[in-house]
Coordinates of C-alpha atoms in Angstrom, one line a residue:
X1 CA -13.6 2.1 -19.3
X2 CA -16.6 0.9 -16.6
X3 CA -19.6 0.1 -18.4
X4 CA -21.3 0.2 -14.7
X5 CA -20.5 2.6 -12.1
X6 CA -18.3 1.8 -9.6
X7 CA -20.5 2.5 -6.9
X8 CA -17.7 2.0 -4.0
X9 CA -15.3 4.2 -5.3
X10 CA -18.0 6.9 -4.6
X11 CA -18.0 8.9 -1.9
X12 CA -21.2 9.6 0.6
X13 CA -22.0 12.7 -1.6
X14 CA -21.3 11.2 -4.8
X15 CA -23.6 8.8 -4.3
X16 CA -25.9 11.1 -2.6
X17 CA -26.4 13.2 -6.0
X18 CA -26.2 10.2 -8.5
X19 CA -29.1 8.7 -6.8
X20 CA -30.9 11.8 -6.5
X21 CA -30.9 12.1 -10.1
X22 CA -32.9 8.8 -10.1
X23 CA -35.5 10.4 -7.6
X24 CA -33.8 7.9 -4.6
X25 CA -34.0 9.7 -1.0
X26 CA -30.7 10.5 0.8
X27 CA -31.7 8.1 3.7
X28 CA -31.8 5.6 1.2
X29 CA -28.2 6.5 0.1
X30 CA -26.9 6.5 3.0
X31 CA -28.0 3.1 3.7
X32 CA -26.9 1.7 0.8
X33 CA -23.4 3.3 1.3
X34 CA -23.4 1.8 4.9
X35 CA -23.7 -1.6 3.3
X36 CA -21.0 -0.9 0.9
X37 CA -18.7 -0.1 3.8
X38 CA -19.2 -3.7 5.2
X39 CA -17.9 -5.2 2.3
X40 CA -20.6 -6.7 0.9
X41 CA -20.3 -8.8 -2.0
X42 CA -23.4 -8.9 -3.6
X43 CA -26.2 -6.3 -3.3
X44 CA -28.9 -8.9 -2.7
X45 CA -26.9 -8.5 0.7
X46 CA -28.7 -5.6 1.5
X47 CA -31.5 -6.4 3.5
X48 CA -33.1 -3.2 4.5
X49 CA -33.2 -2.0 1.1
X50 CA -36.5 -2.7 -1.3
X51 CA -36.4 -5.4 -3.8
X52 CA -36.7 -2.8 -6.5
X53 CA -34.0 -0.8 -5.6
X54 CA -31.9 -3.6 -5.1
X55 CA -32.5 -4.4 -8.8
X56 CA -31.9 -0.8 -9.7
X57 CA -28.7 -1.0 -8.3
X58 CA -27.6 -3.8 -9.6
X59 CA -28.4 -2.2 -13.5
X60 CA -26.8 0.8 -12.8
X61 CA -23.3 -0.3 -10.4
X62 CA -20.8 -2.2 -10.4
X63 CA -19.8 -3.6 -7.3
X64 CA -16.1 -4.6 -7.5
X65 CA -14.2 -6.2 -4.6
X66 CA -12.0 -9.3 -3.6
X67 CA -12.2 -12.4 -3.6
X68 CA -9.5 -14.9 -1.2
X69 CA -8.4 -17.5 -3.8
X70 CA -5.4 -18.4 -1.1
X71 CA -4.4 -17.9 2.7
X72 CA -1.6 -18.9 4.9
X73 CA -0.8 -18.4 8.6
X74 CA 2.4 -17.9 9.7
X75 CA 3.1 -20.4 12.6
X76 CA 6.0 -18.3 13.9
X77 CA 3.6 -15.2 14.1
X78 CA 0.0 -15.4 13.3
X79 CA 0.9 -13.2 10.1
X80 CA -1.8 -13.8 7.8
X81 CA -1.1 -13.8 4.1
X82 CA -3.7 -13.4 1.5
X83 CA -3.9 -14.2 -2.1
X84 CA -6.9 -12.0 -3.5
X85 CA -8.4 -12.5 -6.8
X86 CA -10.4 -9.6 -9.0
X87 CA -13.4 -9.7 -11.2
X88 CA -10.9 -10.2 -14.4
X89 CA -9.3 -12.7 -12.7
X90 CA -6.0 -10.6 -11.5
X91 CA -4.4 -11.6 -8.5
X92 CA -2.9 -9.3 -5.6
X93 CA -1.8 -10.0 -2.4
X94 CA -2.3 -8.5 1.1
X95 CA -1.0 -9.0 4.5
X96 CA -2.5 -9.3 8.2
X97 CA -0.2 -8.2 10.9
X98 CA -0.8 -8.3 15.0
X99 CA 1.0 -5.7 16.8
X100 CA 0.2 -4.4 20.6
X101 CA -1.4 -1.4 19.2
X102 CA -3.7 -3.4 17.3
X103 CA -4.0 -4.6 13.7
X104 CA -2.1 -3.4 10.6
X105 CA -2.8 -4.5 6.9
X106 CA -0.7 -3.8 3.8
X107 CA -2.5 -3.7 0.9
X108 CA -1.4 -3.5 -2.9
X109 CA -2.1 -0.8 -5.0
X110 CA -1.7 -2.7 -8.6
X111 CA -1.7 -5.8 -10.2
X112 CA 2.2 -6.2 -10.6
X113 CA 4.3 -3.1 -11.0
X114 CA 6.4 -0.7 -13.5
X115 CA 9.6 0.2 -11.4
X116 CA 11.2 -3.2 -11.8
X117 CA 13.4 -3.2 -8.7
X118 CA 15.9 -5.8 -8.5
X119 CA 15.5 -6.9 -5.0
X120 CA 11.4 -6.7 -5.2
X121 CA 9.5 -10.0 -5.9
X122 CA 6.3 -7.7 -7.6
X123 CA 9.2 -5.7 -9.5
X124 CA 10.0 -9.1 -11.7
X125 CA 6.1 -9.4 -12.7
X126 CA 4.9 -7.8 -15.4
X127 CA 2.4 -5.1 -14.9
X128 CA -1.4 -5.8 -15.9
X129 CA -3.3 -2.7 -14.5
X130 CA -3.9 -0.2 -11.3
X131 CA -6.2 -1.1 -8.7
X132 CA -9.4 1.0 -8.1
X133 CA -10.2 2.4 -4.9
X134 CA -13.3 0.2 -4.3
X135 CA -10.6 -3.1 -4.7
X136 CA -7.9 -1.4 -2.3
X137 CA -10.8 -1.1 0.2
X138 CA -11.9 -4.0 -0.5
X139 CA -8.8 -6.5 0.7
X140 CA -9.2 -4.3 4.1
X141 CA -13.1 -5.5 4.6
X142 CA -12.6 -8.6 3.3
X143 CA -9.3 -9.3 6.0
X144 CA -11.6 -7.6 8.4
X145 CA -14.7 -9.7 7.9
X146 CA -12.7 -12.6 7.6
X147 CA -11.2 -12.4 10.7
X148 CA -13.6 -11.0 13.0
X149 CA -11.6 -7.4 13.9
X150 CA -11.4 -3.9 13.2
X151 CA -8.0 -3.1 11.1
X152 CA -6.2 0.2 12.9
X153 CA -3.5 1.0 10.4
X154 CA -3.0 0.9 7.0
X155 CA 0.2 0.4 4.9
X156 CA 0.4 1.2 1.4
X157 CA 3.3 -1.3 0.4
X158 CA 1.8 -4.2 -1.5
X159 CA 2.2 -5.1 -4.8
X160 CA 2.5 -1.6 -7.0
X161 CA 3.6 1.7 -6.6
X162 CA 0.9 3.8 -5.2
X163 CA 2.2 7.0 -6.7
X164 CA 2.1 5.4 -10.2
X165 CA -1.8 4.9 -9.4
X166 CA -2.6 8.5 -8.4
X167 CA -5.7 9.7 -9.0
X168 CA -7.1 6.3 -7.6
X169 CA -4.7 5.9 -4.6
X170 CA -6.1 9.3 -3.5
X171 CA -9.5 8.6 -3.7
X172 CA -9.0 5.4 -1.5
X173 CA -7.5 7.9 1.0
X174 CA -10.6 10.0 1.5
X175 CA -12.8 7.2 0.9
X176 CA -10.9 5.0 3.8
X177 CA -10.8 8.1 6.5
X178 CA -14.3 9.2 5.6
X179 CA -16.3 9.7 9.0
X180 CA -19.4 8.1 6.5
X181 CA -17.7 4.9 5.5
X182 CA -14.4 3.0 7.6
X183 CA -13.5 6.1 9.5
X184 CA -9.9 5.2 9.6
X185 CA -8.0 7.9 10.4
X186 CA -5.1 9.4 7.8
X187 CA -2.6 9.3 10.1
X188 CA -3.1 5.8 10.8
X189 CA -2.0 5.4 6.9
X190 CA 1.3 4.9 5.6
X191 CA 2.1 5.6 1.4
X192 CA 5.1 4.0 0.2
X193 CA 6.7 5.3 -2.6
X194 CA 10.0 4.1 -4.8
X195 CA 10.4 8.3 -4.9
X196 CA 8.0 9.2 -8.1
X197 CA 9.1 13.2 -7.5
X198 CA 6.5 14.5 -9.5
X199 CA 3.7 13.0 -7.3
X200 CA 5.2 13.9 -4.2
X201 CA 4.8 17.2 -5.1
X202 CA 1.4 16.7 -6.1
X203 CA 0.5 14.7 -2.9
X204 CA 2.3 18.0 -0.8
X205 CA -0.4 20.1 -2.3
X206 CA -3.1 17.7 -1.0
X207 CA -2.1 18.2 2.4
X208 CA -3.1 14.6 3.7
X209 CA -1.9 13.8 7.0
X210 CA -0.5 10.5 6.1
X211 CA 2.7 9.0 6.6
X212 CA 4.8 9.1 3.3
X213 CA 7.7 6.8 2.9
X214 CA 10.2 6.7 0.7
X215 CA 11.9 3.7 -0.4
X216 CA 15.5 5.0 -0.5
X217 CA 17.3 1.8 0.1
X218 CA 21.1 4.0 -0.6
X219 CA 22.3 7.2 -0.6
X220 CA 24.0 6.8 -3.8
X221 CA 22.6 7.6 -7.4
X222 CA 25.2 4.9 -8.8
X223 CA 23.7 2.0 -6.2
X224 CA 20.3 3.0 -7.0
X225 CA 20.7 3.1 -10.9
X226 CA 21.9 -0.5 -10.2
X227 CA 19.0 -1.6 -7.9
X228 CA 16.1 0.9 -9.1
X229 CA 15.4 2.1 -12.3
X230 CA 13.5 4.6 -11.4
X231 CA 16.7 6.3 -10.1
X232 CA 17.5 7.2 -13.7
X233 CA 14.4 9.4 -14.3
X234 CA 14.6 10.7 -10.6
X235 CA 17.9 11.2 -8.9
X236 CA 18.4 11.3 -5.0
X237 CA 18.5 14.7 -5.2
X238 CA 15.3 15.5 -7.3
X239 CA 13.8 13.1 -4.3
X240 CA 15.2 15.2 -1.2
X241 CA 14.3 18.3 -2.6
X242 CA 10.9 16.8 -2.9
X243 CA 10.7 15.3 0.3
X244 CA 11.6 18.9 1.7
X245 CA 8.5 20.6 -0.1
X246 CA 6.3 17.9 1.3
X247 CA 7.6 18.2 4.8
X248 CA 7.1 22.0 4.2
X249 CA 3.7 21.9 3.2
X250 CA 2.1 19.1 5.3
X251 CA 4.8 19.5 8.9
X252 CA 4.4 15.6 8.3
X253 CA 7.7 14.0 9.1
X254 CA 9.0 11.4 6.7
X255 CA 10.0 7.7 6.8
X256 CA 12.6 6.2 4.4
X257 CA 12.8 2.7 4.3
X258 CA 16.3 1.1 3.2
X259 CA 16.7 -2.4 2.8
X260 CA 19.7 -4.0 4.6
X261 CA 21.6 -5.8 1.4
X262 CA 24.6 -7.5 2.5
X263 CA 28.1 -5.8 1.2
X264 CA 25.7 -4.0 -0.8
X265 CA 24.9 -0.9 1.1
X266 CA 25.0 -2.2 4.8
X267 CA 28.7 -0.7 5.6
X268 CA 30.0 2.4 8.2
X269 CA 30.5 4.2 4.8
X270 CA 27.0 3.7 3.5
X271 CA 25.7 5.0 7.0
X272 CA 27.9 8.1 7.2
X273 CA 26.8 9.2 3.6
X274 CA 23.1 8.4 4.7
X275 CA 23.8 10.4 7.7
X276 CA 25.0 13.7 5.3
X277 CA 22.2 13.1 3.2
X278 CA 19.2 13.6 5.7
X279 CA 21.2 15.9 8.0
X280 CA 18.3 18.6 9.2
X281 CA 15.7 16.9 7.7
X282 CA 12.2 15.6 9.5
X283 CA 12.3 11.7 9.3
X284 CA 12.5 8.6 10.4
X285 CA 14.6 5.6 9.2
X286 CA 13.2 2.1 9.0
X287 CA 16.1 -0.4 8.2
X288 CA 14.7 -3.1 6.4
X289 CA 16.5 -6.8 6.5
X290 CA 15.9 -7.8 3.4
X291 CA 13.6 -11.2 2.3
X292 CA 15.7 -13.7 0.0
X293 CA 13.8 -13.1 -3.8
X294 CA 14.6 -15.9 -6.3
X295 CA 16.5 -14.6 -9.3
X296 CA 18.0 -12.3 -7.1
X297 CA 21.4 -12.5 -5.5
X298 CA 21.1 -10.3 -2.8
X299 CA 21.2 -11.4 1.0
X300 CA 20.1 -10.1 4.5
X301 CA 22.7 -8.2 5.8
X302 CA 24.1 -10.0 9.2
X303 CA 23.2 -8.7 12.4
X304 CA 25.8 -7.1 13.7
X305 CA 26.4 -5.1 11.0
X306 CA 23.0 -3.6 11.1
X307 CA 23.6 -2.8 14.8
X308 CA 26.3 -0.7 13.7
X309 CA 24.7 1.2 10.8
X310 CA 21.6 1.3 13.7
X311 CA 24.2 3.5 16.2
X312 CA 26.0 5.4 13.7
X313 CA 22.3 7.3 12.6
X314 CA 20.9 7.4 15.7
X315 CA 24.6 8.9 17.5
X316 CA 24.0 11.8 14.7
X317 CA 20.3 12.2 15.8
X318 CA 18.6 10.2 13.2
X319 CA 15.8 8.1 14.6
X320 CA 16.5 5.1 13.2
X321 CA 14.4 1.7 13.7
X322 CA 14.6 -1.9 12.7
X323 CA 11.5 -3.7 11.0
X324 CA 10.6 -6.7 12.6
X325 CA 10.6 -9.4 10.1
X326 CA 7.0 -10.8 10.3
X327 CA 5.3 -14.2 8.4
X328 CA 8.9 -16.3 6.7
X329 CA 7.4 -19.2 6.9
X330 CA 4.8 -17.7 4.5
X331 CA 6.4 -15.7 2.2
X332 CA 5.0 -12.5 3.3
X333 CA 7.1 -10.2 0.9
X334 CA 4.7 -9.1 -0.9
X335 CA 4.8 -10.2 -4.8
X336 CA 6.8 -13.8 -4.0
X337 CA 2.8 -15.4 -3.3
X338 CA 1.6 -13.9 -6.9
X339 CA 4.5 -14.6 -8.5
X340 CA 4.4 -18.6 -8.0
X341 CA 1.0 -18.8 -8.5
X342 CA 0.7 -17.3 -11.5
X343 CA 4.1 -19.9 -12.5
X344 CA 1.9 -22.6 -11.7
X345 CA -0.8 -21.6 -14.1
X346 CA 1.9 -21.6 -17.3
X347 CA 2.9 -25.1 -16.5

């Protein structure tokens, strides 16, 4: 529990009645909460604001954010890789991305993660604690002010399962696309999920216009009880009938990732049983040509065998893309920076 507020996890009204309380006019919060939107790191930062206040503040808040312990730019592609460390001395990671429609950053959610999937670097780190919204908005200012640009899309699908981190990953939504704070728009925002059915249901009833992806990775409950424990609390079908309600409630179409595992679940009979699976269904499907994780056996399925998984969705209609793999010179799966770091320190 905070013994300070966490005054940027607060919304523009939040903070609007919490300093009321303390007699503070709304013109003054207002300008305090356009400073925290900058990313400030200190509240001495805050020029236009009194002295006194300033002190106030600082007895009353908290003001958590990130810190870049570590950086690395991919020669190949200008990728950007961050190592972030927190105010207890976690460490996440987050990733810079240049596309023609601008700039994309994927941010984490925790520190480490619960589902333990076998092919995931995060997934073999132990799990410390969830991320609050003020530290997932803060690896977006802090890649922002660091670089000199305005990020246009966000991607949930860093270290952690978002859906695991509710309550908070939700807030950082509305916080993120508030018109009062970094105004970027929901359906510039992607939430990755490892298929947590119970949230998605939840998330259906919020009726955010975000893009939800699912990380499927095969259509078959025996492969993913092998590769994702999760699988054995929620089945494939618990997830479609899940995806369905969403898709029902929001008209939002959704995006399953799979990861391309070599003789794993990259063959003709793989993409036919994908193909019955999401038959009449309102997605997309990004292939993903898996990174090589140490401790992990698993390989990048070859290219021409993707090609042909690629034309047997998209001859049954499936809309069916392959993600360009961005920053390996840099190790920009996201858990394999973390990991060795935090190996170093044990030495």
């Amino acid at each position: 529990m905070l013994a300070l507020k966490d005054i940027k996890s607060m919304m523009l009204c939040e903070l609007k009645e919490d300093l009321a309380a303390d007699g503070t006019e709304e013109y003054r919060a207002r300008q305090v909460y356009e400073w925290l939107s900058k990313g400030i790191s200190s509240f001495q930062e805050m020029t236009n604001i009194s002295l006194k206040m300033r002190q106030a503040l600082q007895k009353k808040y908290c003001l958590y954010g990130v810190r870049i312990k570590k950086k690395f730019i991919s020669q190949k592609d200008g990728t950007i890789k961050y190592l972030f460390s927190l105010h207890d001395g976690g460490l996440i990671e987050s990733v810079l991305m240049k596309y023609e429609h601008g700039y994309s950053v994927c941010i984490s959610t925790q520190v480490g993660c619960r589902m333990g999937c076998s092919f995931c670097a995060t997934g073999k780190d132990k799990f410390l604690r969830s991320l609050y919204p003020s530290e997932m908005l803060s690896q977006i200012q802090e890649i922002q002010n660091d670089n000199g640009i305005n990020i246009s899309n966000v991607v949930l699908m860093g270290m952690g399962e978002p859906l695991d981190n509710y309550d908070n990953t939700v807030k950082f939504l509305k916080l993120i696309s508030s018109k009062d704070g970094m105004n970027i728009g929901m359906r510039h925002i992607s939430v990755s999920t490892c298929g947590l059915a119970d949230k998605i249901y939840k998330l259906a009833e919020e009726k955010l216009p975000i893009t939800l992806s699912i990380s499927l990775h095969t259509p078959s409950d025996n492969f993913r009880d092998e590769i994702m424990p999760i699988n054995k609390v929620w089945k494939i079908n618990d997830i479609m009938a899940a995806c369905k309600y969403y898709i029902k409630m929001t008209g939002r179409r959704i995006s399953f990732e799979y990861a391309m595992i070599k003789d794993f679940n990259d063959g003709k009979k793989d993409a036919q049983n994908l193909v019955n699976l999401l038959k009449g269904i309102l997605c997309h499907v990004n292939l993903i040509p898996i990174n090589s994780v140490s401790e992990s056996n698993f390989k990048r399925s070859e290219s021409c065998k993707i090609k042909k998984f690629v034309n047997i969705l998209t001859q049954k209609g499936i809309n069916t893309t392959v993600r360009r793999t961005l920053g390996p010179d840099i190790e920009a799966s996201c858990g394999q920076l973390r990991q060795r770091e935090e190996s170093h320190k044990e030495e």
